[in-house]
Amino acid sequence: MYRLAVFGNPVAHSRSPQIHAMFAAQCGISLDYQRVLVPPGRFLKSASDFLDQGGMGFNITMPFKYDAFQFAQRHSTSARLAEAVNTISVTDDGTIVGDNTDGPGLVRDIRLNLGWTLENQRVLIVGAGGAIRGVIRDLMVCNPAQVHIYNRTRRKAEDIADNVNDARLKSVIKGDLVAGYDLIINGTSAGLQGNSLALPASIITGSTRCYDLSYAKGSTSFLNWCSENGCTALSDGLGMLVEQAAKSFNIWFGESVATGSVIAALRDGAQDTGP
Ligand code: ATR
């Protein structure tokens, strides 16, 4: 029996236990995957205790991805660039390795599950919080033609653009937004709080694809807004959630799991405990 967990606060909503149980069933692996509610300031102690007590690794969700970055002794490229870790594993010689599977999970969902291209596309990213910082570099690697990043608090978008330092990525204000992006990615938490983003409808045309990093039963408020403004190709972040988990599972067990049936099961709502 392998012991794994997801650390977060809050964590009760996390679907990771169900997702990893489905992966484990596919591979005939016996798994005990728990949710661990970590009190503020207690991450390092909780993480060390879990590994000392035989845990083989764990996932990390908000707000501990930076703490996990500091906890790791070695980092994957994605983790180092994002300065955020969502997957901890331990090598045979005891080295604690931090990985970030969010960016690869998003890219895989967009390209393989949805069949959308990123190459040569004009992309608008809305938001500049931890969720966007975690995926931006993996998006840039896919060779978009141009990426605009817009955020309510402009400084945070500028910080990301400065940090990534790629001529194709530019922070923009509302007045700079252009008509008809090829792809719009929402990484804000506005919808989760019941707020709208107040974006101009002109950013969407009939061929614009819209992706929301968050997900909700039914649709998200961002995707509803996109649809009302003429978008016909849209997706929430459920596929990304499953893909980032699949990559974590691969890091721990070396197994490549099928994700389609897991996404469908979650979509069905049979496993729905989420927000
Ligand atoms: P996460 O780690 O999930 O990205 P975060 O770091 O708190 O969370 O970032 C939340 C993002 O949603 C930010 O880009 C935030 O904008 P600000 O930087 O201006 O705070 C954005 N956001 C949250 N509520 C919003 C709202 N009502 N309108 C616009 N943007 C909002």
XYZ file of C-alpha atoms and ligand atoms in Angstrom:
306
model
C 0.000 0.000 0.000
C 1.544 3.303 -1.133
C 0.807 6.411 0.949
C 0.222 9.688 -0.880
C -1.673 12.871 -0.028
C -2.670 16.351 -1.076
C -1.691 19.186 1.262
C -3.707 22.400 1.233
C -5.891 24.838 3.113
C -8.722 24.485 2.343
C -8.435 20.957 0.996
C -11.818 19.334 1.581
C -12.907 20.221 -1.973
C -9.919 18.533 -3.616
C -10.733 15.867 -6.192
C -7.199 14.500 -6.201
C -8.045 11.464 -4.015
C -10.743 10.335 -6.472
C -8.575 10.989 -9.500
C -5.592 9.073 -8.122
C -7.853 6.231 -6.976
C -9.032 5.865 -10.586
C -5.449 5.927 -11.899
C -4.395 3.362 -9.290
C -7.284 1.086 -10.269
C -6.149 1.237 -13.915
C -2.671 0.063 -12.922
C -3.605 -2.409 -10.180
C -1.750 -0.315 -7.605
C -2.921 -0.241 -4.009
C -3.069 3.353 -2.831
C -3.931 5.308 0.294
C -4.291 8.944 -0.861
C -5.438 11.355 1.857
C -6.383 15.023 2.076
C -4.235 16.834 4.642
C -5.513 20.158 5.985
C -2.359 22.084 6.906
C -2.697 24.968 9.387
C -1.034 28.247 8.304
C 2.705 28.179 8.969
C 2.797 24.403 9.488
C 3.633 23.206 5.995
C 7.284 22.239 6.519
C 6.511 20.259 9.680
C 3.502 18.488 8.111
C 5.495 17.672 4.977
C 8.502 16.267 6.869
C 6.283 14.253 9.202
C 4.391 12.734 6.285
C 7.576 11.559 4.560
C 9.112 10.369 7.861
C 5.998 8.282 8.460
C 6.358 6.446 5.161
C 4.593 8.701 2.646
C 6.083 8.191 -0.815
C 5.211 11.711 -1.982
C 2.382 14.217 -2.108
C 0.619 16.929 -4.051
C 0.377 20.515 -2.898
C -2.465 22.910 -3.546
C -3.112 26.490 -2.433
C -1.583 28.210 -0.560
C 1.522 26.064 -0.098
C 3.064 25.730 -3.553
C 5.861 28.170 -2.720
C 6.502 26.480 0.658
C 6.760 23.206 -1.242
C 9.224 24.820 -3.627
C 11.392 25.694 -0.622
C 10.911 22.239 0.912
C 12.258 20.441 -2.182
C 15.983 19.781 -2.422
C 15.945 19.452 -6.206
C 13.554 20.958 -8.777
C 12.303 20.125 -12.243
C 12.634 22.888 -14.836
C 8.898 23.726 -14.654
C 9.080 24.021 -10.864
C 12.226 26.118 -10.920
C 10.831 28.530 -13.478
C 7.456 28.839 -11.743
C 8.995 28.859 -8.233
C 6.053 26.671 -7.306
C 5.804 22.964 -6.610
C 2.654 20.862 -6.769
C 4.279 17.412 -6.666
C 6.842 16.059 -4.227
C 8.592 12.761 -4.794
C 11.583 11.140 -3.130
C 14.408 9.460 -5.030
C 16.004 6.162 -3.993
C 18.848 8.053 -2.337
C 16.379 10.122 -0.283
C 16.506 13.388 -2.272
C 13.239 15.342 -2.075
C 12.287 16.409 -5.619
C 9.799 19.183 -6.432
C 7.938 19.224 -9.700
C 5.250 21.439 -11.167
C 2.811 19.533 -13.356
C 0.235 22.343 -13.791
C 1.801 23.843 -16.921
C 2.363 20.510 -18.684
C -1.182 19.477 -17.630
C -2.712 22.600 -19.176
C -0.733 22.258 -22.395
C -1.648 18.591 -22.708
C -5.337 19.294 -22.164
C -5.358 22.111 -24.724
C -3.388 20.235 -27.363
C -4.315 16.603 -26.977
C -7.752 16.513 -25.362
C -9.201 19.591 -27.046
C -7.083 19.416 -30.209
C -6.432 23.160 -30.084
C -3.143 24.558 -31.291
C -1.006 27.063 -29.394
C 1.628 27.529 -32.059
C 1.405 30.871 -33.850
C -1.723 31.859 -31.940
C -2.570 35.284 -30.539
C -3.306 34.560 -26.905
C -4.851 36.659 -24.145
C -4.212 35.622 -20.566
C -6.472 37.187 -17.966
C -5.094 37.178 -14.426
C -1.627 37.285 -12.925
C -1.822 35.256 -9.728
C -0.191 31.993 -8.737
C -2.252 29.971 -11.215
C -0.894 31.958 -14.165
C 2.667 32.100 -12.835
C 2.557 28.303 -12.675
C 1.671 27.795 -16.333
C 3.045 30.786 -18.240
C 6.404 29.336 -19.182
C 4.980 26.064 -20.410
C 2.629 28.103 -22.611
C 5.474 30.191 -24.022
C 7.387 27.026 -24.928
C 4.522 26.150 -27.305
C 5.479 29.040 -29.582
C 2.433 31.312 -29.570
C 2.791 34.286 -31.934
C 1.891 36.839 -29.273
C 0.684 36.678 -25.677
C -1.036 39.566 -23.940
C -1.414 39.344 -20.180
C -4.099 41.500 -18.608
C -4.755 41.780 -14.895
C -6.920 44.029 -12.712
C -3.756 44.960 -10.801
C -1.418 45.825 -13.642
C 1.819 45.586 -11.662
C 1.378 41.845 -11.227
C 1.000 41.310 -14.981
C 4.069 43.485 -15.554
C 6.045 41.458 -13.007
C 5.232 38.242 -14.854
C 6.135 39.749 -18.228
C 9.416 41.131 -16.817
C 10.215 37.837 -15.185
C 9.548 35.703 -18.247
C 11.379 38.234 -20.411
C 10.161 37.049 -23.807
C 9.456 39.564 -26.575
C 6.220 37.750 -27.453
C 4.766 38.308 -23.961
C 3.468 41.762 -23.122
C 1.438 43.073 -20.198
C -1.510 45.157 -21.396
C -4.140 47.513 -20.038
C -7.774 47.325 -21.087
C -7.232 49.903 -23.840
C -4.543 47.719 -25.441
C -6.796 44.670 -25.805
C -7.256 43.779 -29.459
C -10.226 42.339 -31.313
C -10.624 38.602 -31.734
C -7.832 36.742 -29.952
C -7.310 33.157 -31.128
C -7.268 31.889 -27.547
C -8.278 33.467 -24.237
C -7.240 31.833 -20.971
C -8.869 32.933 -17.723
C -6.696 32.424 -14.661
C -8.518 34.758 -12.280
C -10.588 33.725 -9.314
C -13.224 36.386 -10.076
C -15.890 33.857 -11.109
C -15.373 31.751 -7.994
C -16.262 34.840 -5.956
C -19.292 35.557 -8.149
C -17.687 38.593 -9.823
C -17.474 39.343 -13.536
C -14.302 40.521 -15.289
C -15.821 43.438 -17.207
C -13.848 42.709 -20.373
C -14.823 44.186 -23.771
C -16.849 41.734 -25.871
C -14.700 42.606 -28.913
C -11.890 40.329 -27.675
C -14.062 37.419 -28.846
C -14.997 36.542 -32.392
C -16.595 33.359 -33.743
C -13.212 31.640 -34.047
C -11.900 32.546 -30.565
C -11.313 29.627 -28.212
C -11.794 30.213 -24.514
C -10.288 28.226 -21.648
C -10.985 28.681 -17.941
C -8.383 27.268 -15.559
C -11.111 26.826 -12.972
C -14.096 24.532 -13.213
C -17.539 24.299 -11.793
C -20.463 21.978 -12.152
C -22.210 23.041 -15.349
C -20.208 25.970 -16.674
C -18.134 28.796 -15.201
C -19.262 32.410 -15.276
C -16.310 33.311 -17.545
C -17.266 30.614 -20.063
C -20.912 31.670 -19.909
C -19.827 35.217 -20.734
C -17.668 33.947 -23.639
C -20.524 31.921 -24.989
C -22.941 34.872 -24.749
C -20.441 36.870 -26.796
C -20.178 34.395 -29.665
C -17.524 31.885 -28.600
C -18.319 28.346 -29.724
C -15.158 26.517 -28.584
C -14.710 26.573 -24.845
C -13.407 24.464 -22.020
C -13.100 24.595 -18.276
C -10.033 23.358 -16.401
C -11.262 19.888 -15.435
C -9.102 18.279 -18.129
C -6.076 20.200 -16.866
C -6.786 19.001 -13.339
C -6.774 15.384 -14.482
C -3.728 15.849 -16.742
C -1.619 17.460 -14.019
C -2.593 14.562 -11.746
C -1.634 12.045 -14.450
C 1.805 13.609 -14.679
C 2.203 13.431 -10.884
C 1.152 9.779 -10.983
C 3.740 9.172 -13.691
C 6.441 10.808 -11.557
C 5.611 8.526 -8.618
C 4.959 5.236 -10.399
C 6.392 5.584 -13.921
C 2.969 4.615 -15.306
C 1.240 6.464 -18.170
C -2.455 6.387 -17.345
C -5.456 6.956 -19.607
C -7.107 10.253 -18.690
C -10.200 10.341 -20.941
C -12.278 7.979 -18.830
C -11.274 9.804 -15.639
C -12.256 13.190 -17.072
C -15.562 11.683 -18.210
C -16.231 10.161 -14.780
C -15.634 13.485 -13.052
C -17.689 15.295 -15.667
C -20.526 12.859 -15.039
C -20.631 14.180 -11.532
C -20.486 10.720 -10.027
C -17.313 11.806 -8.198
C -18.295 15.428 -7.797
C -17.300 16.941 -4.498
C -15.658 20.013 -5.953
C -16.446 23.722 -5.977
P -4.358 32.028 -7.733
O -3.155 31.531 -7.028
O -5.533 31.104 -7.761
O -4.019 32.566 -9.090
P -4.293 34.666 -6.630
O -2.805 34.634 -6.634
O -5.002 35.250 -5.442
O -4.885 33.223 -6.810
O -4.763 35.421 -7.962
C -6.109 35.646 -8.241
C -6.211 36.335 -9.598
O -7.595 36.620 -9.858
C -5.501 37.672 -9.676
O -5.070 37.868 -10.995
C -6.623 38.634 -9.301
O -6.444 39.953 -9.729
P -5.626 40.992 -8.803
O -4.188 40.649 -8.995
O -6.010 42.318 -9.340
O -6.101 40.765 -7.398
C -7.751 38.006 -10.046
N -9.072 38.446 -9.541
C -9.692 38.035 -8.418
N -10.890 38.630 -8.299
C -11.036 39.447 -9.390
C -12.068 40.321 -9.847
N -13.206 40.501 -9.170
N -11.863 40.978 -11.008
C -10.719 40.824 -11.706
N -9.707 40.001 -11.325
C -9.862 39.320 -10.178
